[in-house]
């Protein structure tokens, strides 16, 4: 008989107790021990990833780490093993199996939207956003994606499936959509589309059916389920978004737990728990409390490394992962509010103005800086078109699709797409009239240092596992090639089509605030490296930060006076006086029009 002080918990290990297993862990600096029980059959697995937007982070990290990640050959605009884009529910994945299943046929001609002689695939609204030239081309592309899926699964040892949502939309034919028609593509019609919130039984049944399909293709495949920590953007239930989000995530987590406990083909990896466990001075979400930071992704994947690399040392990995992280900057959330105001103001200006009847020689596009620059241009009656098109995070996090005909297609919102369409229309007029010699584009694409400096540090952590004492220009260029290829390609294509392009740096105001001054040298080095890159291509780069420092003797009179609820400052933007100064400088760089 045990002593009176004995309880069954006496024999439990430290990882069974919150204090020793969680509270004593320094989040972001130490790994949780014994966090999973995954044991792969293959030492160097070939990995495929599918699911919600968080699944893209998995692929990017695996690529950067040199692991065997299967990248779709049909999907070139994002890191993805399959040409489906984001699939937030298991039912959407099942439909792709059904396309080539004679026993459960799927209507290959369904979920297609046509407009102005173009055909859009509502099953993957972000794939080929410019549309297909014919209905047949779209169907052929769908079948190609389904066939590629099967070929990829044959070459997959480990499939990581990130579960995102329980809320979905379906049509009268019981076709389920990855997003509500009308949000990204198509037109919403309540006589056709209805809301559906998947139950526990439906999700479990769908995942079990997916496992059956997968094993019929590749009997040796292993499946790791994860739950996306990214909250719902909005809910169609009558519940508060906080309650609806927790309901959705709890269902997904419960299903994943049941399947991993009761089916040998399934395992569960706790990325959701790593991101959502409470912590002081939290680094894992941007201040909008929804966007997962690059540091958080890196922290999750350091844990995941123990799944696929049994030789990795947790201590050395974590030391490397935090070595280059800058002090916690004022995250982009409060500034995102400022930028949101700028975006809404841009939309308001667009709605209140008459349709543009003539071409402008100056076009602006970029983030909120370009919106403020547009206002400064208006103040001196400088004719131009454009301004803010997307938030800085939209450009930094690649919330756009590359498009040969339109350079790129903003995916952040319908407002962004309309704002860019007006700029594109102006550029196309110049090309039609063969007056691109008179066309000047001013942009800050590729800057977004309030986002990109954090992404740079994550890239450095992954590239130099032992740390690096000094960051060279080559390091910056390698980072640009790794993370900013699409952004830089847009600028080069604009130049190649005959337009003069002026790239302008972000302001220099990080140095004047306590929360941001420590990253001044890194930001300025970023500007110098970008200036070097553009000089090699003959593109004008205006380093506003260094020019301002050299010319202005009273810099604090140019600071933004916005202060956020948490006491931090808007060090990203300047005030109206700054953008008036910047306008004066940029106008002198715009070439004089030649005769038509």
XYZ file of C-alpha atoms in Angstrom:
596
model
C 0.000 0.000 0.000
C 1.330 3.466 -0.916
C 1.895 6.176 1.710
C -0.861 8.590 2.508
C 0.875 11.343 0.516
C 0.813 9.297 -2.681
C -1.341 10.264 -5.672
C -1.247 8.890 -9.219
C 0.468 12.106 -10.311
C 3.589 11.301 -8.295
C 4.875 9.088 -11.100
C 4.211 11.576 -13.869
C 7.139 13.202 -15.695
C 7.821 16.963 -15.702
C 6.085 17.456 -19.046
C 2.783 16.535 -17.349
C 2.849 19.610 -15.101
C 2.069 23.138 -16.271
C 4.678 24.871 -14.139
C 7.642 22.770 -15.233
C 6.509 22.073 -18.786
C 5.043 25.446 -19.753
C 5.363 28.272 -17.215
C 9.125 27.742 -16.815
C 9.753 27.765 -20.571
C 10.987 31.024 -22.076
C 8.740 31.370 -25.095
C 10.687 32.000 -28.270
C 13.988 31.168 -26.591
C 13.535 27.581 -25.438
C 11.769 24.598 -26.944
C 9.085 22.634 -25.167
C 10.407 19.135 -24.489
C 8.520 15.949 -25.376
C 5.852 18.009 -27.106
C 4.848 15.299 -29.578
C 5.099 11.550 -30.015
C 5.580 11.481 -33.761
C 7.896 8.772 -35.049
C 8.384 8.827 -38.813
C 9.139 5.700 -40.792
C 11.552 7.630 -43.042
C 14.627 9.523 -41.850
C 14.655 12.044 -44.698
C 10.995 12.263 -45.730
C 9.694 13.801 -48.907
C 7.172 16.299 -47.569
C 4.030 17.806 -49.051
C 1.866 20.440 -47.378
C -1.757 21.391 -47.868
C -4.507 23.295 -46.071
C -4.981 26.838 -44.809
C -2.686 29.819 -45.307
C -0.504 28.650 -42.409
C 0.467 25.658 -44.583
C 2.469 28.034 -46.803
C 4.681 28.911 -43.837
C 5.504 25.228 -43.467
C 6.640 24.957 -47.068
C 8.711 28.131 -46.966
C 10.511 27.035 -43.806
C 11.218 23.567 -45.195
C 12.589 25.035 -48.411
C 14.814 27.452 -46.514
C 16.092 24.589 -44.343
C 17.044 22.438 -47.310
C 14.465 19.714 -46.660
C 12.734 17.720 -49.388
C 9.606 19.762 -49.979
C 7.404 18.931 -52.953
C 6.591 22.153 -54.813
C 3.818 22.183 -57.379
C 5.019 22.766 -60.921
C 1.635 24.230 -61.827
C 1.444 26.716 -58.939
C 4.300 29.207 -59.194
C 2.876 32.186 -57.291
C 3.061 30.676 -53.822
C 4.824 27.957 -51.878
C 2.471 25.017 -52.275
C 2.704 21.310 -53.045
C -0.567 21.371 -54.977
C -2.129 23.780 -57.447
C -5.197 24.406 -55.275
C -4.263 27.466 -53.239
C -5.583 27.458 -49.682
C -8.055 24.710 -48.735
C -9.569 25.510 -45.363
C -11.822 22.435 -44.984
C -11.298 18.705 -45.638
C -14.399 18.658 -47.857
C -12.696 20.942 -50.374
C -9.792 18.506 -50.642
C -12.131 15.554 -51.130
C -13.622 17.292 -54.165
C -10.230 17.229 -55.864
C -10.047 13.469 -55.357
C -13.579 13.112 -56.718
C -12.651 14.801 -59.988
C -10.957 11.615 -61.166
C -12.999 9.080 -59.192
C -15.508 7.147 -61.311
C -17.422 5.958 -58.238
C -17.902 9.469 -56.797
C -17.909 11.718 -59.844
C -17.544 15.450 -59.372
C -19.067 17.833 -61.891
C -15.913 19.190 -63.461
C -17.928 21.993 -65.079
C -19.273 23.414 -61.802
C -18.090 26.451 -59.814
C -17.046 28.482 -62.853
C -17.698 32.210 -63.159
C -17.524 33.995 -66.520
C -17.235 37.714 -67.103
C -16.170 39.746 -70.130
C -15.082 36.645 -72.078
C -12.934 35.388 -69.209
C -13.515 32.289 -67.062
C -12.637 32.154 -63.360
C -12.168 29.051 -61.223
C -14.116 29.525 -57.979
C -12.603 26.337 -56.536
C -9.235 28.108 -56.486
C -10.000 31.815 -56.787
C -6.387 32.910 -56.350
C -5.086 30.633 -59.103
C -4.744 32.456 -62.433
C -6.686 35.498 -61.148
C -6.628 37.105 -64.597
C -8.950 34.312 -65.757
C -8.875 31.652 -68.465
C -9.587 32.400 -72.104
C -12.158 29.627 -72.402
C -14.291 27.258 -70.365
C -12.346 24.341 -71.844
C -8.996 25.821 -70.789
C -10.235 26.124 -67.206
C -11.499 22.531 -67.081
C -8.248 21.264 -68.606
C -6.281 23.158 -65.955
C -8.436 21.658 -63.188
C -7.813 18.140 -64.426
C -4.102 18.880 -64.670
C -4.102 19.979 -61.027
C -5.961 16.838 -59.956
C -3.551 14.626 -61.907
C -0.536 16.461 -60.478
C -1.939 15.895 -56.986
C -1.920 12.130 -57.513
C 1.584 12.176 -58.982
C 2.862 14.258 -56.060
C 1.254 11.949 -53.494
C 3.112 9.008 -55.008
C 6.327 10.891 -54.219
C 5.241 11.906 -50.700
C 6.339 10.217 -47.478
C 4.755 12.800 -45.189
C 1.694 14.965 -45.834
C 1.169 17.919 -43.488
C -2.507 18.942 -43.509
C -3.268 22.234 -41.733
C -6.933 22.472 -40.743
C -8.191 26.044 -40.925
C -11.952 26.509 -40.666
C -15.257 24.829 -40.018
C -17.262 27.602 -41.721
C -17.764 27.258 -45.458
C -20.053 28.074 -48.381
C -21.717 25.630 -50.737
C -23.999 25.890 -53.749
C -27.249 24.165 -54.683
C -25.294 21.244 -56.130
C -23.430 20.651 -52.843
C -20.165 21.991 -54.250
C -18.079 23.516 -51.451
C -15.953 26.630 -51.942
C -12.639 27.633 -50.339
C -13.942 31.172 -49.901
C -17.314 32.852 -50.197
C -18.061 33.602 -53.876
C -17.840 37.334 -54.429
C -15.060 37.935 -51.896
C -12.112 37.130 -54.174
C -13.824 36.142 -57.396
C -17.326 35.700 -58.759
C -20.578 37.295 -57.619
C -22.531 36.276 -54.532
C -26.096 35.128 -55.160
C -28.081 34.042 -52.107
C -30.363 31.945 -54.293
C -27.349 29.800 -55.194
C -24.960 29.901 -52.241
C -25.656 28.981 -48.611
C -23.583 29.009 -45.464
C -22.483 25.714 -43.907
C -20.712 25.137 -40.579
C -19.156 21.667 -40.486
C -19.861 19.456 -37.480
C -17.425 17.217 -35.606
C -18.868 14.136 -37.309
C -18.550 15.663 -40.791
C -14.946 16.754 -40.279
C -13.913 13.393 -38.808
C -15.672 11.453 -41.574
C -14.094 13.606 -44.294
C -10.600 13.174 -42.867
C -11.048 9.423 -42.544
C -12.186 9.324 -46.176
C -9.155 11.413 -47.181
C -6.881 8.908 -45.420
C -8.539 6.069 -47.362
C -8.013 7.902 -50.659
C -4.409 8.750 -49.805
C -3.535 5.189 -48.858
C -5.128 3.866 -52.057
C -2.602 6.000 -53.942
C 0.365 5.585 -51.585
C -0.018 2.912 -48.877
C 3.092 4.113 -47.016
C 2.100 7.766 -46.660
C 1.968 9.305 -43.185
C -0.305 12.249 -42.332
C 0.446 14.940 -39.786
C -2.549 17.051 -38.833
C -2.115 20.565 -37.519
C -4.617 23.285 -36.679
C -3.973 26.776 -37.986
C -3.496 29.312 -35.179
C -4.704 32.103 -37.474
C -8.173 33.212 -36.288
C -11.228 33.580 -38.491
C -11.395 36.868 -40.337
C -15.175 36.971 -39.960
C -18.016 34.653 -39.018
C -21.407 34.028 -40.575
C -22.814 32.568 -37.352
C -24.801 34.683 -34.904
C -21.971 34.373 -32.376
C -19.323 36.924 -31.481
C -16.227 36.360 -33.641
C -14.208 35.461 -30.526
C -16.688 32.730 -29.590
C -17.118 31.531 -33.178
C -13.367 31.307 -33.672
C -12.855 29.269 -30.498
C -15.723 26.961 -31.475
C -14.151 26.354 -34.896
C -10.618 25.767 -33.614
C -11.842 23.535 -30.776
C -13.752 21.275 -33.172
C -10.761 20.962 -35.490
C -8.401 20.292 -32.603
C -10.733 17.664 -31.120
C -11.062 15.826 -34.433
C -7.292 15.932 -34.960
C -6.751 14.566 -31.469
C -9.218 11.717 -31.930
C -7.784 10.659 -35.263
C -4.157 10.778 -34.098
C -5.066 8.721 -31.014
C -7.093 6.101 -32.903
C -5.637 5.801 -36.420
C -1.984 4.923 -37.042
C -1.857 6.864 -40.323
C -2.528 10.138 -38.472
C -0.260 12.075 -36.104
C -0.827 15.476 -34.564
C 1.701 18.306 -34.385
C 0.787 21.089 -31.893
C 1.528 24.252 -33.871
C -1.785 25.663 -32.619
C -0.761 25.192 -28.984
C 2.705 26.661 -29.502
C 1.223 29.835 -30.931
C -1.773 30.258 -28.636
C -0.392 29.409 -25.197
C -0.335 32.615 -23.114
C 2.950 34.429 -22.675
C 4.211 37.760 -21.381
C 5.586 40.249 -23.945
C 4.139 38.061 -26.660
C 6.100 37.941 -29.911
C 3.877 35.543 -31.836
C 1.105 37.737 -33.217
C 1.280 41.133 -34.842
C -0.644 43.710 -32.840
C -3.753 43.061 -34.893
C -3.806 39.811 -32.851
C -4.385 37.787 -36.008
C -1.287 37.831 -38.211
C 1.325 35.346 -37.042
C 4.789 36.903 -36.918
C 7.796 35.429 -38.766
C 9.421 34.822 -35.370
C 6.425 32.717 -34.346
C 6.562 30.667 -37.540
C 10.251 30.057 -36.953
C 9.569 29.014 -33.352
C 6.934 26.487 -34.449
C 9.151 25.055 -37.154
C 12.126 24.719 -34.812
C 9.918 22.300 -32.891
C 8.837 20.618 -36.127
C 12.487 20.040 -37.019
C 12.555 17.388 -34.281
C 9.932 15.463 -36.283
C 11.955 15.260 -39.488
C 15.542 15.594 -38.204
C 16.443 13.389 -35.248
C 20.014 14.765 -35.130
C 19.031 18.402 -34.497
C 20.076 19.924 -31.182
C 17.253 21.947 -29.574
C 19.613 24.223 -27.646
C 21.779 25.203 -30.620
C 18.704 25.727 -32.787
C 17.096 28.110 -30.356
C 20.271 30.050 -29.723
C 20.543 30.566 -33.464
C 16.899 31.436 -33.872
C 16.923 34.320 -31.402
C 20.399 35.667 -32.012
C 19.391 38.035 -34.778
C 15.939 39.032 -33.656
C 15.785 42.795 -33.073
C 14.264 44.136 -29.883
C 10.487 44.001 -30.002
C 9.511 46.728 -32.402
C 6.214 48.520 -32.343
C 4.427 45.835 -34.341
C 2.526 46.772 -37.391
C -0.922 46.514 -35.882
C -1.397 50.066 -34.660
C 0.204 51.327 -37.820
C -2.099 49.006 -39.724
C -4.954 51.054 -38.304
C -3.297 54.180 -39.679
C -2.836 52.423 -43.013
C -6.444 51.237 -43.014
C -7.534 54.857 -42.728
C -5.292 55.701 -45.666
C -6.737 52.879 -47.755
C -10.316 53.913 -47.010
C -9.418 57.508 -47.835
C -7.991 56.369 -51.172
C -11.188 54.483 -51.928
C -13.259 57.493 -50.938
C -11.293 59.752 -53.288
C -11.757 57.259 -56.076
C -15.523 57.019 -55.587
C -15.975 60.774 -55.400
C -13.914 61.540 -58.486
C -15.120 61.298 -62.049
C -13.824 58.524 -64.253
C -10.396 59.454 -65.559
C -10.727 60.836 -69.090
C -7.085 61.656 -69.742
C -3.764 60.085 -69.013
C -1.426 61.313 -66.312
C 2.336 61.361 -66.682
C 2.891 60.486 -63.013
C 1.562 57.282 -61.448
C 1.933 56.414 -57.766
C 1.470 52.981 -56.243
C 2.546 51.281 -53.046
C 1.471 51.282 -49.410
C 0.225 54.048 -47.102
C 3.290 56.223 -47.796
C 2.116 56.529 -51.391
C -1.344 57.512 -50.159
C 0.127 60.318 -48.089
C 2.367 61.277 -51.001
C -0.710 61.500 -53.242
C -2.308 63.953 -50.796
C 0.852 66.051 -50.875
C 0.793 66.025 -54.687
C -2.819 67.210 -54.589
C -1.859 70.069 -52.268
C 0.388 71.542 -54.961
C -1.963 70.593 -57.821
C 0.532 68.091 -59.241
C -1.449 65.988 -61.669
C -1.057 62.265 -61.068
C -3.007 59.059 -60.631
C -2.842 56.389 -57.960
C -1.484 56.380 -54.438
C -1.969 53.668 -51.861
C -2.936 50.292 -53.347
C -2.404 47.865 -50.461
C -1.172 47.862 -46.888
C 2.557 47.398 -46.424
C 1.830 43.947 -45.012
C -0.010 43.093 -48.219
C 3.096 43.707 -50.300
C 5.501 42.227 -47.750
C 3.445 39.078 -47.192
C 2.767 38.710 -50.931
C -0.987 39.095 -50.825
C -0.942 39.431 -54.596
C -0.678 37.176 -57.616
C 1.793 37.736 -60.414
C 0.061 38.353 -63.738
C 1.650 38.871 -67.145
C -1.163 41.082 -68.400
C -1.567 43.234 -65.277
C 1.901 42.972 -63.637
C 0.209 41.774 -60.463
C -3.280 41.331 -59.021
C -3.848 42.550 -55.430
C -5.558 39.887 -53.317
C -5.846 41.865 -50.106
C -9.309 43.262 -50.833
C -11.686 44.353 -53.562
C -10.727 47.962 -52.766
C -7.079 47.209 -53.497
C -7.902 45.594 -56.816
C -9.938 48.636 -57.880
C -7.214 51.059 -56.802
C -4.615 49.157 -58.806
C -6.922 48.871 -61.836
C -7.018 52.676 -62.104
C -3.221 52.885 -62.080
C -2.982 50.023 -64.573
C -5.498 51.769 -66.849
C -3.314 54.877 -66.903
C -0.195 52.849 -67.694
C -1.991 50.977 -70.456
C -3.093 54.252 -72.074
C 0.565 55.297 -72.267
C 1.507 51.971 -73.823
C -1.371 52.139 -76.306
C -0.476 55.707 -77.271
C 3.249 54.848 -77.368
C 3.972 57.639 -74.864
C 5.695 55.607 -72.170
C 8.675 57.964 -72.563
C 6.513 60.502 -70.714
C 5.335 58.057 -68.033
C 6.940 58.106 -64.577
C 6.033 55.648 -61.835
C 6.861 56.445 -58.221
C 6.661 53.474 -55.866
C 7.980 52.166 -52.560
C 7.472 48.526 -53.532
C 10.092 46.391 -51.801
C 10.552 48.800 -48.891
C 7.945 48.027 -46.179
C 10.774 47.921 -43.641
C 8.345 47.795 -40.715
C 7.574 44.282 -42.010
C 10.613 43.268 -44.024
C 13.232 43.834 -41.327
C 11.512 41.191 -39.223
C 11.349 38.864 -42.221
C 15.032 39.532 -42.893
C 16.008 38.509 -39.358
C 14.028 35.283 -39.676
C 15.787 34.536 -42.966
C 19.162 35.199 -41.346
C 18.324 32.789 -38.517
C 17.477 30.069 -40.990
C 20.467 30.763 -43.254
C 23.146 31.084 -40.556
C 22.353 28.459 -37.946
C 25.551 29.363 -36.055
C 24.886 33.089 -36.153
C 26.617 35.891 -38.065
C 28.497 38.824 -36.587
C 28.074 41.199 -39.533
C 25.482 41.430 -42.292
C 27.045 42.110 -45.691
C 25.517 43.658 -48.796
C 25.580 40.176 -50.312
C 23.416 38.939 -47.422
C 20.845 41.622 -48.168
C 20.890 40.777 -51.876
C 20.496 37.072 -51.119
C 17.522 37.940 -48.903
C 16.015 40.099 -51.668
C 16.362 37.165 -54.077
C 14.759 34.840 -51.546
C 11.853 36.941 -50.305
C 11.322 39.874 -52.679
C 11.698 38.351 -56.129
C 8.105 39.035 -57.126
C 8.154 42.623 -55.867
C 11.382 43.406 -57.714
C 10.142 41.642 -60.853
C 7.118 43.951 -60.997
C 9.369 47.003 -61.022
C 11.667 45.527 -63.660
C 8.739 44.685 -65.918
C 7.392 48.229 -65.618
C 10.822 49.527 -66.599
C 11.093 47.045 -69.479
C 7.752 48.285 -70.830
C 9.198 51.765 -71.209
C 8.121 53.578 -68.037
C 10.552 55.514 -65.890
C 10.457 54.061 -62.380
C 11.531 55.876 -59.225
C 11.775 53.736 -56.105
C 11.638 55.757 -52.892
C 12.834 54.578 -49.496
C 10.878 54.684 -46.265
C 11.330 57.711 -43.950
C 14.148 57.953 -41.370
C 12.032 58.374 -38.248
C 12.776 55.059 -36.507
C 15.834 56.736 -34.962
C 13.760 59.252 -32.979
C 11.703 56.838 -30.890
C 12.835 54.614 -28.067
C 10.972 51.558 -29.311
C 12.540 51.642 -32.784
C 15.907 53.426 -32.633
C 17.845 50.205 -32.117
C 17.004 49.034 -35.657
C 18.111 52.229 -37.422
C 21.400 50.756 -38.672
C 19.666 47.666 -40.019
C 17.026 49.742 -41.823
C 19.594 52.106 -43.308
C 21.729 49.151 -44.459
C 18.592 47.763 -46.109
C 18.180 51.060 -48.012
C 21.835 51.074 -49.103
C 21.589 47.491 -50.372
C 18.387 48.229 -52.268
C 19.980 51.345 -53.766
C 22.885 49.204 -54.972
C 20.536 46.660 -56.559
C 18.542 49.264 -58.460
C 21.681 51.058 -59.612
C 22.716 47.840 -61.363
C 19.486 47.935 -63.372
C 19.581 51.648 -64.137
C 16.520 52.359 -61.997
C 16.400 55.549 -59.927
C 16.393 54.987 -56.171
C 15.690 57.994 -53.983
C 17.067 57.416 -50.505
C 14.687 59.720 -48.662
C 16.143 58.792 -45.271
C 19.738 59.855 -45.918
C 18.719 62.892 -47.992
C 16.444 64.037 -45.198
C 19.187 63.565 -42.606
C 21.579 65.675 -44.668
C 19.174 68.517 -45.460
C 16.857 68.945 -42.472
C 18.098 70.634 -39.306
C 14.849 70.315 -37.327
C 13.807 66.702 -38.004
C 11.465 66.421 -35.033
C 9.133 68.915 -36.688
C 8.510 66.286 -39.376
C 7.550 63.412 -37.074
C 4.110 61.859 -36.981
C 2.226 62.981 -33.886
C 0.231 59.751 -33.693
C 0.582 57.887 -30.413
C -1.118 54.561 -29.875
C -3.020 53.230 -26.895
C -0.051 51.169 -25.725
C 2.145 54.282 -25.569
C 4.131 53.491 -28.711
C 4.588 55.957 -31.562
C 4.056 55.907 -35.300
C 7.728 55.824 -36.293
C 6.863 54.401 -39.713
C 5.276 57.558 -41.150
C 6.061 61.259 -41.118
C 3.608 64.144 -40.846
C 2.212 66.283 -43.660
C 5.314 68.455 -43.609
C 7.503 65.448 -44.365
C 5.438 64.346 -47.364
C 5.409 67.917 -48.677
C 9.219 67.880 -48.503
C 9.314 64.466 -50.193
C 7.005 65.670 -52.967
C 9.304 68.596 -53.690
C 12.266 66.241 -53.991
C 10.544 63.692 -56.192
C 9.062 66.236 -58.588
C 12.593 67.291 -59.518
C 13.396 63.692 -60.485
C 10.456 63.341 -62.855
C 11.607 63.750 -66.420
C 10.070 66.489 -68.515
C 7.478 65.186 -71.008
C 8.603 64.825 -74.595
C 6.359 65.808 -77.458
C 3.782 63.163 -78.367
